[in-house]
Structure formats: structure tokens, C-alpha cells
mmCIF file of C-alpha atoms and ligand atoms in Angstrom:
data_model
loop_
_atom_site.group_PDB
_atom_site.id
_atom_site.type_symbol
_atom_site.label_atom_id
_atom_site.label_comp_id
_atom_site.label_asym_id
_atom_site.label_seq_id
_atom_site.Cartn_x
_atom_site.Cartn_y
_atom_site.Cartn_z
ATOM 1 C CA UNK A 1 -98.021 126.282 -8.040
ATOM 2 C CA UNK A 2 -95.316 124.880 -5.820
ATOM 3 C CA UNK A 3 -94.091 121.483 -4.795
ATOM 4 C CA UNK A 4 -92.439 120.774 -1.457
ATOM 5 C CA UNK A 5 -90.365 117.594 -1.238
ATOM 6 C CA UNK A 6 -88.385 116.031 1.582
ATOM 7 C CA UNK A 7 -84.723 116.808 0.764
ATOM 8 C CA UNK A 8 -83.789 114.408 -2.047
ATOM 9 C CA UNK A 9 -80.667 112.317 -2.709
ATOM 10 C CA UNK A 10 -78.790 111.597 -5.934
ATOM 11 C CA UNK A 11 -77.880 107.916 -6.014
ATOM 12 C CA UNK A 12 -75.478 108.212 -8.975
ATOM 13 C CA UNK A 13 -73.207 111.222 -9.410
ATOM 14 C CA UNK A 14 -69.830 112.012 -11.000
ATOM 15 C CA UNK A 15 -68.060 114.824 -9.167
ATOM 16 C CA UNK A 16 -64.589 114.497 -10.788
ATOM 17 C CA UNK A 17 -61.698 115.930 -8.763
ATOM 18 C CA UNK A 18 -59.578 119.044 -8.203
ATOM 19 C CA UNK A 19 -60.682 122.451 -9.468
ATOM 20 C CA UNK A 20 -63.348 120.954 -11.753
ATOM 21 C CA UNK A 21 -64.900 119.171 -8.772
ATOM 22 C CA UNK A 22 -64.981 122.361 -6.756
ATOM 23 C CA UNK A 23 -66.897 124.016 -9.602
ATOM 24 C CA UNK A 24 -69.578 121.331 -10.089
ATOM 25 C CA UNK A 25 -70.021 120.273 -6.463
ATOM 26 C CA UNK A 26 -72.090 123.298 -5.414
ATOM 27 C CA UNK A 27 -74.764 122.560 -8.017
ATOM 28 C CA UNK A 28 -75.402 119.088 -6.589
ATOM 29 C CA UNK A 29 -75.042 120.238 -2.966
ATOM 30 C CA UNK A 30 -77.762 122.828 -3.606
ATOM 31 C CA UNK A 31 -80.150 120.223 -4.971
ATOM 32 C CA UNK A 32 -79.418 117.127 -2.924
ATOM 33 C CA UNK A 33 -78.704 116.256 0.710
ATOM 34 C CA UNK A 34 -76.536 113.261 -0.201
ATOM 35 C CA UNK A 35 -75.107 111.683 -3.316
ATOM 36 C CA UNK A 36 -73.496 108.388 -4.212
ATOM 37 C CA UNK A 37 -70.190 109.500 -5.715
ATOM 38 C CA UNK A 38 -68.816 107.436 -8.567
ATOM 39 C CA UNK A 39 -65.195 106.246 -8.319
ATOM 40 C CA UNK A 40 -64.123 106.535 -11.975
ATOM 41 C CA UNK A 41 -61.396 109.105 -11.413
ATOM 42 C CA UNK A 42 -57.990 108.882 -13.078
ATOM 43 C CA UNK A 43 -56.592 106.814 -11.365
ATOM 44 C CA UNK A 44 -59.770 105.162 -10.005
ATOM 45 C CA UNK A 45 -60.795 105.106 -6.341
ATOM 46 C CA UNK A 46 -59.817 101.510 -5.551
ATOM 47 C CA UNK A 47 -59.349 101.393 -1.790
ATOM 48 C CA UNK A 48 -61.179 102.571 1.293
ATOM 49 C CA UNK A 49 -58.205 104.808 2.079
ATOM 50 C CA UNK A 50 -58.512 106.447 -1.354
ATOM 51 C CA UNK A 51 -62.276 106.810 -0.916
ATOM 52 C CA UNK A 52 -61.831 108.497 2.461
ATOM 53 C CA UNK A 53 -59.231 110.872 1.032
ATOM 54 C CA UNK A 54 -61.557 111.708 -1.902
ATOM 55 C CA UNK A 55 -64.386 112.237 0.580
ATOM 56 C CA UNK A 56 -62.213 114.698 2.515
ATOM 57 C CA UNK A 57 -61.448 116.633 -0.686
ATOM 58 C CA UNK A 58 -65.172 116.828 -1.468
ATOM 59 C CA UNK A 59 -66.062 118.006 2.042
ATOM 60 C CA UNK A 60 -63.284 120.620 1.909
ATOM 61 C CA UNK A 61 -64.616 121.968 -1.406
ATOM 62 C CA UNK A 62 -68.222 122.369 -0.225
ATOM 63 C CA UNK A 63 -69.708 125.858 -0.056
ATOM 64 C CA UNK A 64 -69.725 127.247 3.502
ATOM 65 C CA UNK A 65 -72.697 126.074 5.517
ATOM 66 C CA UNK A 66 -73.535 123.147 3.218
ATOM 67 C CA UNK A 67 -74.342 119.895 4.983
ATOM 68 C CA UNK A 68 -74.215 117.840 1.765
ATOM 69 C CA UNK A 69 -72.868 114.342 2.434
ATOM 70 C CA UNK A 70 -70.969 112.305 -0.163
ATOM 71 C CA UNK A 71 -71.587 108.550 0.005
ATOM 72 C CA UNK A 72 -68.465 106.914 -1.350
ATOM 73 C CA UNK A 73 -67.947 103.968 -3.693
ATOM 74 C CA UNK A 74 -64.993 101.786 -4.649
ATOM 75 C CA UNK A 75 -64.052 100.875 -8.203
ATOM 76 C CA UNK A 76 -63.997 97.116 -8.623
ATOM 77 C CA UNK A 77 -60.778 95.863 -10.192
ATOM 78 C CA UNK A 78 -59.489 92.363 -10.690
ATOM 79 C CA UNK A 79 -56.802 92.994 -8.078
ATOM 80 C CA UNK A 80 -59.207 93.967 -5.284
ATOM 81 C CA UNK A 81 -59.054 91.580 -2.323
ATOM 82 C CA UNK A 82 -61.914 90.500 -0.029
ATOM 83 C CA UNK A 83 -60.329 92.222 2.987
ATOM 84 C CA UNK A 84 -60.820 95.547 1.167
ATOM 85 C CA UNK A 85 -64.560 94.875 1.483
ATOM 86 C CA UNK A 86 -64.211 94.369 5.229
ATOM 87 C CA UNK A 87 -62.311 97.667 5.463
ATOM 88 C CA UNK A 88 -64.966 99.395 3.362
ATOM 89 C CA UNK A 89 -67.709 98.097 5.636
ATOM 90 C CA UNK A 90 -65.836 99.113 8.800
ATOM 91 C CA UNK A 91 -65.249 102.641 7.488
ATOM 92 C CA UNK A 92 -68.968 103.384 7.455
ATOM 93 C CA UNK A 93 -68.234 105.833 4.607
ATOM 94 C CA UNK A 94 -68.296 103.425 1.650
ATOM 95 C CA UNK A 95 -71.803 102.627 0.486
ATOM 96 C CA UNK A 96 -71.085 100.358 -2.453
ATOM 97 C CA UNK A 97 -68.660 98.950 -4.997
ATOM 98 C CA UNK A 98 -68.991 99.873 -8.672
ATOM 99 C CA UNK A 99 -68.611 97.351 -11.454
ATOM 100 C CA UNK A 100 -67.497 98.753 -14.780
ATOM 101 C CA UNK A 101 -67.108 96.110 -17.459
ATOM 102 C CA UNK A 102 -63.601 96.937 -18.769
ATOM 103 C CA UNK A 103 -63.836 99.612 -21.450
ATOM 104 C CA UNK A 104 -67.607 100.093 -21.161
ATOM 105 C CA UNK A 105 -67.563 103.851 -20.522
ATOM 106 C CA UNK A 106 -65.538 106.888 -19.409
ATOM 107 C CA UNK A 107 -62.513 105.763 -17.339
ATOM 108 C CA UNK A 108 -63.563 102.115 -17.361
ATOM 109 C CA UNK A 109 -60.219 100.779 -18.625
ATOM 110 C CA UNK A 110 -59.329 99.431 -15.175
ATOM 111 C CA UNK A 111 -62.667 97.636 -14.929
ATOM 112 C CA UNK A 112 -63.462 93.942 -14.903
ATOM 113 C CA UNK A 113 -62.813 91.731 -17.953
ATOM 114 C CA UNK A 114 -64.250 88.558 -16.419
ATOM 115 C CA UNK A 115 -66.498 88.298 -13.359
ATOM 116 C CA UNK A 116 -64.917 84.934 -12.497
ATOM 117 C CA UNK A 117 -61.825 86.922 -11.471
ATOM 118 C CA UNK A 118 -63.679 88.877 -8.783
ATOM 119 C CA UNK A 119 -65.691 86.038 -7.253
ATOM 120 C CA UNK A 120 -64.023 86.205 -3.808
ATOM 121 C CA UNK A 121 -64.733 89.951 -3.642
ATOM 122 C CA UNK A 122 -68.377 89.446 -4.649
ATOM 123 C CA UNK A 123 -68.671 86.761 -1.967
ATOM 124 C CA UNK A 124 -67.300 89.192 0.609
ATOM 125 C CA UNK A 125 -69.751 91.873 -0.572
ATOM 126 C CA UNK A 126 -72.653 89.477 -0.246
ATOM 127 C CA UNK A 127 -71.485 88.522 3.268
ATOM 128 C CA UNK A 128 -70.877 92.118 4.425
ATOM 129 C CA UNK A 129 -74.027 93.407 2.709
ATOM 130 C CA UNK A 130 -72.198 95.928 0.544
ATOM 131 C CA UNK A 131 -74.233 96.603 -2.616
ATOM 132 C CA UNK A 132 -72.780 96.096 -6.086
ATOM 133 C CA UNK A 133 -73.519 99.064 -8.361
ATOM 134 C CA UNK A 134 -73.389 98.032 -11.994
ATOM 135 C CA UNK A 135 -72.735 99.798 -15.260
ATOM 136 C CA UNK A 136 -74.834 97.285 -17.168
ATOM 137 C CA UNK A 137 -73.450 97.152 -20.673
ATOM 138 C CA UNK A 138 -71.687 94.345 -22.469
ATOM 139 C CA UNK A 139 -68.462 95.448 -24.176
ATOM 140 C CA UNK A 140 -68.342 92.843 -26.948
ATOM 141 C CA UNK A 141 -67.682 94.971 -30.060
ATOM 142 C CA UNK A 142 -69.858 92.662 -32.176
ATOM 143 C CA UNK A 143 -72.931 93.592 -30.101
ATOM 144 C CA UNK A 144 -74.800 96.630 -31.433
ATOM 145 C CA UNK A 145 -74.292 99.649 -29.154
ATOM 146 C CA UNK A 146 -78.039 100.032 -28.670
ATOM 147 C CA UNK A 147 -78.354 96.395 -27.529
ATOM 148 C CA UNK A 148 -75.536 96.375 -24.989
ATOM 149 C CA UNK A 149 -77.705 96.818 -21.908
ATOM 150 C CA UNK A 150 -80.216 94.111 -22.855
ATOM 151 C CA UNK A 151 -77.449 91.642 -23.707
ATOM 152 C CA UNK A 152 -75.729 92.436 -20.403
ATOM 153 C CA UNK A 153 -78.930 91.907 -18.418
ATOM 154 C CA UNK A 154 -79.534 88.464 -19.891
ATOM 155 C CA UNK A 155 -75.961 87.299 -20.344
ATOM 156 C CA UNK A 156 -74.167 88.743 -17.295
ATOM 157 C CA UNK A 157 -76.542 90.176 -14.694
ATOM 158 C CA UNK A 158 -78.922 87.241 -14.578
ATOM 159 C CA UNK A 159 -76.188 84.597 -14.118
ATOM 160 C CA UNK A 160 -74.468 86.859 -11.565
ATOM 161 C CA UNK A 161 -77.654 87.122 -9.509
ATOM 162 C CA UNK A 162 -78.119 83.348 -9.619
ATOM 163 C CA UNK A 163 -74.555 82.900 -8.334
ATOM 164 C CA UNK A 164 -74.981 85.505 -5.588
ATOM 165 C CA UNK A 165 -78.681 85.431 -4.705
ATOM 166 C CA UNK A 166 -78.290 87.517 -1.551
ATOM 167 C CA UNK A 167 -76.047 90.192 -3.109
ATOM 168 C CA UNK A 168 -77.693 93.608 -3.139
ATOM 169 C CA UNK A 169 -77.444 95.022 -6.661
ATOM 170 C CA UNK A 170 -78.249 98.385 -8.231
ATOM 171 C CA UNK A 171 -78.459 98.358 -12.006
ATOM 172 C CA UNK A 172 -77.360 101.931 -12.630
ATOM 173 C CA UNK A 173 -78.955 104.253 -15.171
ATOM 174 C CA UNK A 174 -81.360 101.763 -16.758
ATOM 175 C CA UNK A 175 -82.268 102.752 -20.300
ATOM 176 C CA UNK A 176 -84.469 100.022 -21.767
ATOM 177 C CA UNK A 177 -87.872 98.472 -21.303
ATOM 178 C CA UNK A 178 -86.051 95.155 -21.165
ATOM 179 C CA UNK A 179 -84.025 96.226 -18.104
ATOM 180 C CA UNK A 180 -87.112 97.712 -16.424
ATOM 181 C CA UNK A 181 -89.021 94.468 -16.860
ATOM 182 C CA UNK A 182 -86.065 92.456 -15.623
ATOM 183 C CA UNK A 183 -85.866 94.528 -12.416
ATOM 184 C CA UNK A 184 -89.630 94.287 -11.914
ATOM 185 C CA UNK A 185 -89.515 90.508 -12.223
ATOM 186 C CA UNK A 186 -86.519 90.143 -9.891
ATOM 187 C CA UNK A 187 -86.286 89.785 -6.130
ATOM 188 C CA UNK A 188 -86.299 92.804 -3.827
ATOM 189 C CA UNK A 189 -82.495 92.959 -3.580
ATOM 190 C CA UNK A 190 -82.250 94.310 -7.154
ATOM 191 C CA UNK A 191 -82.946 98.003 -7.747
ATOM 192 C CA UNK A 192 -82.248 100.547 -10.487
ATOM 193 C CA UNK A 193 -81.487 104.237 -10.852
ATOM 194 C CA UNK A 194 -82.927 106.374 -13.662
ATOM 195 C CA UNK A 195 -81.396 109.568 -15.116
ATOM 196 C CA UNK A 196 -83.263 112.681 -16.261
ATOM 197 C CA UNK A 197 -81.999 112.367 -19.839
ATOM 198 C CA UNK A 198 -83.301 108.834 -20.291
ATOM 199 C CA UNK A 199 -86.709 109.958 -19.010
ATOM 200 C CA UNK A 200 -86.811 113.025 -21.249
ATOM 201 C CA UNK A 201 -85.285 111.941 -24.546
ATOM 202 C CA UNK A 202 -85.066 109.095 -27.008
ATOM 203 C CA UNK A 203 -82.167 108.498 -29.382
ATOM 204 C CA UNK A 204 -83.516 110.920 -31.967
ATOM 205 C CA UNK A 205 -82.141 113.671 -29.717
ATOM 206 C CA UNK A 206 -78.624 112.583 -30.664
ATOM 207 C CA UNK A 207 -79.228 113.371 -34.310
ATOM 208 C CA UNK A 208 -81.763 116.228 -34.302
ATOM 209 C CA UNK A 209 -80.714 118.327 -37.301
ATOM 210 C CA UNK A 210 -77.079 117.228 -36.899
ATOM 211 C CA UNK A 211 -74.819 115.431 -34.466
ATOM 212 C CA UNK A 212 -75.567 116.534 -30.883
ATOM 213 C CA UNK A 213 -72.660 115.676 -28.589
ATOM 214 C CA UNK A 214 -74.349 117.063 -25.473
ATOM 215 C CA UNK A 215 -76.939 114.280 -25.699
ATOM 216 C CA UNK A 216 -74.248 111.611 -25.800
ATOM 217 C CA UNK A 217 -73.936 109.504 -22.675
ATOM 218 C CA UNK A 218 -73.526 105.836 -21.871
ATOM 219 C CA UNK A 219 -75.655 103.852 -21.904
ATOM 220 C CA UNK A 220 -76.999 105.648 -24.987
ATOM 221 C CA UNK A 221 -80.474 107.137 -25.226
ATOM 222 C CA UNK A 222 -82.781 104.456 -26.588
ATOM 223 C CA UNK A 223 -86.162 104.078 -28.337
ATOM 224 C CA UNK A 224 -89.294 106.053 -27.505
ATOM 225 C CA UNK A 225 -90.877 102.808 -26.252
ATOM 226 C CA UNK A 226 -87.934 102.402 -23.861
ATOM 227 C CA UNK A 227 -88.277 105.977 -22.640
ATOM 228 C CA UNK A 228 -91.947 105.393 -21.915
ATOM 229 C CA UNK A 229 -91.176 102.252 -19.946
ATOM 230 C CA UNK A 230 -88.678 104.252 -17.867
ATOM 231 C CA UNK A 231 -91.251 106.991 -17.188
ATOM 232 C CA UNK A 232 -93.780 104.348 -16.142
ATOM 233 C CA UNK A 233 -91.227 102.786 -13.788
ATOM 234 C CA UNK A 234 -90.096 106.093 -12.258
ATOM 235 C CA UNK A 235 -93.649 107.320 -11.721
ATOM 236 C CA UNK A 236 -95.039 103.914 -10.759
ATOM 237 C CA UNK A 237 -95.343 102.122 -7.443
ATOM 238 C CA UNK A 238 -92.349 99.747 -7.571
ATOM 239 C CA UNK A 239 -90.016 101.000 -4.825
ATOM 240 C CA UNK A 240 -86.903 99.665 -6.588
ATOM 241 C CA UNK A 241 -86.697 102.539 -9.116
ATOM 242 C CA UNK A 242 -85.136 105.712 -7.771
ATOM 243 C CA UNK A 243 -83.272 108.884 -8.658
ATOM 244 C CA UNK A 244 -79.690 108.791 -9.904
ATOM 245 C CA UNK A 245 -78.758 111.632 -12.232
ATOM 246 C CA UNK A 246 -75.504 110.201 -13.627
ATOM 247 C CA UNK A 247 -74.569 113.865 -13.984
ATOM 248 C CA UNK A 248 -71.197 113.443 -15.709
ATOM 249 C CA UNK A 249 -69.459 116.709 -16.635
ATOM 250 C CA UNK A 250 -66.841 116.913 -19.376
ATOM 251 C CA UNK A 251 -65.181 120.097 -20.628
ATOM 252 C CA UNK A 252 -66.903 121.586 -23.658
ATOM 253 C CA UNK A 253 -63.951 120.913 -25.952
ATOM 254 C CA UNK A 254 -63.920 117.236 -24.899
ATOM 255 C CA UNK A 255 -67.588 116.878 -25.921
ATOM 256 C CA UNK A 256 -67.533 119.008 -29.078
ATOM 257 C CA UNK A 257 -64.757 117.008 -30.691
ATOM 258 C CA UNK A 258 -64.082 114.488 -33.455
ATOM 259 C CA UNK A 259 -64.212 111.815 -30.752
ATOM 260 C CA UNK A 260 -66.364 113.263 -27.994
ATOM 261 C CA UNK A 261 -66.589 112.001 -24.413
ATOM 262 C CA UNK A 262 -69.687 110.267 -23.071
ATOM 263 C CA UNK A 263 -71.492 112.027 -20.233
ATOM 264 C CA UNK A 264 -74.298 114.548 -19.725
ATOM 265 C CA UNK A 265 -74.020 117.300 -17.114
ATOM 266 C CA UNK A 266 -77.466 117.626 -15.532
ATOM 267 C CA UNK A 267 -76.647 118.746 -11.988
ATOM 268 C CA UNK A 268 -77.630 122.451 -12.296
ATOM 269 C CA UNK A 269 -81.257 121.610 -13.146
ATOM 270 C CA UNK A 270 -81.635 117.985 -12.098
ATOM 271 C CA UNK A 271 -84.707 118.234 -9.864
ATOM 272 C CA UNK A 272 -86.403 120.645 -12.227
ATOM 273 C CA UNK A 273 -85.934 118.183 -15.094
ATOM 274 C CA UNK A 274 -87.338 115.299 -13.072
ATOM 275 C CA UNK A 275 -90.277 117.519 -12.039
ATOM 276 C CA UNK A 276 -90.968 118.185 -15.717
ATOM 277 C CA UNK A 277 -91.071 114.436 -16.404
ATOM 278 C CA UNK A 278 -93.372 113.711 -13.471
ATOM 279 C CA UNK A 279 -95.664 116.618 -14.312
ATOM 280 C CA UNK A 280 -95.998 115.503 -17.949
ATOM 281 C CA UNK A 281 -96.837 112.014 -16.695
ATOM 282 C CA UNK A 282 -99.454 113.453 -14.316
ATOM 283 C CA UNK A 283 -97.531 111.984 -11.392
ATOM 284 C CA UNK A 284 -96.086 114.910 -9.439
ATOM 285 C CA UNK A 285 -97.403 113.285 -6.265
ATOM 286 C CA UNK A 286 -94.914 110.418 -6.798
ATOM 287 C CA UNK A 287 -91.826 112.604 -7.171
ATOM 288 C CA UNK A 288 -91.100 112.602 -3.434
ATOM 289 C CA UNK A 289 -91.006 108.807 -3.346
ATOM 290 C CA UNK A 290 -88.701 108.622 -6.362
ATOM 291 C CA UNK A 291 -86.395 111.456 -5.308
ATOM 292 C CA UNK A 292 -86.427 111.383 -1.524
ATOM 293 C CA UNK A 293 -87.478 108.007 -0.127
ATOM 294 C CA UNK A 294 -86.987 104.900 -2.236
ATOM 295 C CA UNK A 295 -83.226 105.118 -2.667
ATOM 296 C CA UNK A 296 -82.635 105.748 1.026
ATOM 297 C CA UNK A 297 -84.887 102.812 1.854
ATOM 298 C CA UNK A 298 -82.995 100.506 -0.488
ATOM 299 C CA UNK A 299 -79.628 101.522 0.976
ATOM 300 C CA UNK A 300 -80.937 101.417 4.553
ATOM 301 C CA UNK A 301 -80.259 105.120 5.107
ATOM 302 C CA UNK A 302 -82.403 107.416 7.223
ATOM 303 C CA UNK A 303 -84.628 109.853 5.351
ATOM 304 C CA UNK A 304 -83.275 113.400 5.244
ATOM 305 C CA UNK A 305 -84.624 116.071 7.504
ATOM 306 C CA UNK A 306 -85.899 119.270 5.923
ATOM 307 C CA UNK A 307 -87.484 120.056 2.577
ATOM 308 C CA UNK A 308 -86.801 121.645 -0.798
ATOM 309 C CA UNK A 309 -89.298 123.748 -2.712
ATOM 310 C CA UNK A 310 -89.904 123.670 -6.453
ATOM 311 C CA UNK A 311 -91.832 126.605 -7.868
ATOM 312 C CA UNK A 312 -93.461 126.999 -11.264
ATOM 313 C CA UNK A 313 -91.396 129.930 -12.390
ATOM 314 C CA UNK A 314 -89.604 130.159 -15.733
ATOM 315 C CA UNK A 315 -85.803 130.489 -15.666
ATOM 316 C CA UNK A 316 -83.009 130.057 -18.141
ATOM 317 C CA UNK A 317 -80.389 127.336 -17.753
ATOM 318 C CA UNK A 318 -76.936 128.916 -18.211
ATOM 319 C CA UNK A 319 -75.268 128.404 -21.604
ATOM 320 C CA UNK A 320 -72.228 127.033 -19.789
ATOM 321 C CA UNK A 321 -70.803 126.612 -16.291
ATOM 322 C CA UNK A 322 -67.303 126.877 -14.819
ATOM 323 C CA UNK A 323 -65.297 123.671 -14.913
ATOM 324 C CA UNK A 324 -61.796 124.033 -13.516
ATOM 325 C CA UNK A 325 -60.643 126.802 -15.843
ATOM 326 C CA UNK A 326 -62.728 125.386 -18.674
ATOM 327 C CA UNK A 327 -66.449 125.371 -19.425
ATOM 328 C CA UNK A 328 -69.025 122.612 -19.219
ATOM 329 C CA UNK A 329 -72.326 122.767 -21.121
ATOM 330 C CA UNK A 330 -75.276 121.628 -18.987
ATOM 331 C CA UNK A 331 -78.318 119.720 -20.200
ATOM 332 C CA UNK A 332 -80.847 122.226 -21.647
ATOM 333 C CA UNK A 333 -78.163 124.930 -21.861
ATOM 334 C CA UNK A 334 -79.699 128.307 -22.708
ATOM 335 C CA UNK A 335 -83.240 126.915 -22.615
ATOM 336 C CA UNK A 336 -86.171 127.953 -20.435
ATOM 337 C CA UNK A 337 -87.410 125.560 -17.752
ATOM 338 C CA UNK A 338 -90.871 125.763 -16.197
ATOM 339 C CA UNK A 339 -89.859 124.549 -12.734
ATOM 340 C CA UNK A 340 -87.260 126.222 -10.545
ATOM 341 C CA UNK A 341 -85.688 124.993 -7.353
ATOM 342 C CA UNK A 342 -86.142 127.730 -4.768
ATOM 343 C CA UNK A 343 -83.076 128.811 -2.784
HETATM 344 C C1 NCD B 401 -69.856 108.716 -17.193
HETATM 345 C C2 NCD B 401 -68.623 109.590 -16.987
HETATM 346 O O1 NCD B 401 -68.388 110.499 -17.802
HETATM 347 O O2 NCD B 401 -67.903 109.399 -15.995
HETATM 348 N N1 NCD B 401 -70.334 108.897 -18.534
HETATM 349 C C3 NCD B 401 -71.586 108.626 -18.991
HETATM 350 O O3 NCD B 401 -71.800 108.732 -20.191
HETATM 351 N N2 NCD B 401 -72.553 108.278 -18.185
HETATM 352 C C4 NCD B 401 -69.528 107.289 -16.891
HETATM 353 C C5 NCD B 401 -70.754 106.415 -16.781
HETATM 354 O O4 NCD B 401 -71.511 106.504 -15.835
HETATM 355 O O5 NCD B 401 -70.965 105.619 -17.708
HETATM 356 ZN ZN1 ZN B 402 -72.263 107.230 -14.276
#
């Protein structure tokens, strides 16, 4: 059996920088025509000029002949000014601005402590129709880590959307039934991306027979009931749920450590993993919408020309991949997958 899809896009991707970027970029460029590239570098990508320079480094590192296109984002800080939004819009290369609550995840230290401090920027984004991409987790240390998305949705996202009703918002990597239901009940200018790991696993995966650092990402894997709600959303008819891998590579030693980094590297088998989810749900006919159409529609991008082909042919995910002189362990490392992306 085979499955032919219009060339898909990844609406949430971490490419890193330098030699590590050059090593992981090809995996995404092979799978996707375009990707929304996250700005949480060290230091973060804060200006349009920095985003354009990062874009040039990505384009220069692409394998010969690849027409992969990075869609750039800016990292929202409390010192960003509204004219930066005008510059971003004029550049045509910046697709959105990413909100990291300060300290919420990897390289989020420069993020926002209080949304009141970025009001003028949010107003400019609403006016210029630049979407706000949100890491939706509260950082209050008294809130249980498994509740941080739900508390963010009710306590931060909902008031934010009331204050900026025309702002286009993507709630990135949703992980809970609560967030799914919130998006479903909201107006059309709110959408959400869903990762392969949150569709495939619940939080038991983190502790299966011992501590499993390669299943650690933020937001964390959640309950089985949450996972099912995500599968229903991804395979359902609501056009606001679309593909964003959140592929987030970290060197092996940084994951397998006393204090391991958050992030799951899914790029080498991303489409295959989504195909597995859709097949199990009996919804392979919806994969093209989820992977190739809905995200582009939300962002007002043209659909890609050309197709990719998934074949039902067993293959083994590598145990590790090159990562700038180090190694990164991909999701399902060393395991056999039933679907394989041809070419
Ligand atoms: C991401 C990373 O490593 O950059 N990590 C993760 O667990 N998802 C950051 C993020 O998207 O939260
Ligand atoms: Zn991410």
C-alpha cells in the first residue's frame, strides 16, 4: 500500500544553528517543503535583521537541489518595539512572533514575564496581521507541571484573546483535551499545532521500566485521555489543527544527564510517525489535510506543488544521528517503522 500526499509543511520546528543545524536540516528538508523555524537560539532571534541572517545560514546549509523554505519567527521579548513588527511584516520572510513565558522551556529565559509589558507589540501584531505563536504553559512553580497548559489556557490565553480579539494565534504543541476543547470553542483566528509524540504516547512513556529522557519534552506528555483527544482533533474535520513536529534536537549527553534537556528529535521519521497515528485511527484519508493543507490555509500561504509518497515498507530508525560533532538520538531510535517516506 502507498499513500501520496501533497508536499507537507512543518509548522513548528527547531533547527538550532551552526554545525548542528547543518546536520539536522536535511532530515526536515527531505520531509517537508517549508517549516516554521523557532527563534529560541542562544542568543534568541529578536529582530528581523537577525531572522534574515538566520534564514541565510539555513539556506546556505541546505543539501544541493533542495527547495526547502524556512519561514522565520521572532522571539518576543519585553524590549521589542512595535516598529520591529512593521519591519517583520515588510520583510515578507517573518511569518510570526513566538511567545515564550519566561523560563517555560529550553532557551526561554529571555521570554516574557508579564504580557502587560508587550501590549504595544501585540497591538502592532494585531494591526499588521502577524500571528502570535504561543508556548502555552504557565511558569508558576506552585502549579503542577502536568497542569501548566490548562492553567495557561484559562488564566493567560483566554484573557489575551479577549484583549486582542483580532490577533491571529497559534497555540503550539497542544497536549491536553482541555486545550483541544478550548481551540474548538474559540473563533477561527485561533489554531493549534500537534506533535507526533503527543499523538503517540501518554506520560507512562516517560517512566516505562525506568526514567526515559528521550520522551521528555515540554509541554510534557499527558494522560491517555488527553492523547485520545489530540488524535480525534488531528484526524477530525476542524481545520484549525495542523502539523507541527516541535522536533527539538539536543545532544545525547545533554538528554542522558542528571538534569536532562527538554526536546524530542522527530525529524528523521516525522511523516512516518504521523502516518502511523492516522492509520491506527482509521483516518489515513485525513492526513493530507492535516499535513499539507490546513496550516498553509491558516497562515494564508499557497499550497505546495508536488507530492511525497509514503510506502508500507519496514525500515529501522537509526540509533543516533550526527549533531555537530556529537550525536542526537531520534524518536523511535533503533526501532522498526511500518511506513517509509520514499525518496
Ligand atoms: C524545545 C527546544 O528544545 O528548543 N523543547 C521542547 O521540549 N519542546 C522548546 C519548546 O518548544 O518548548
Ligand atoms: Zn518547540
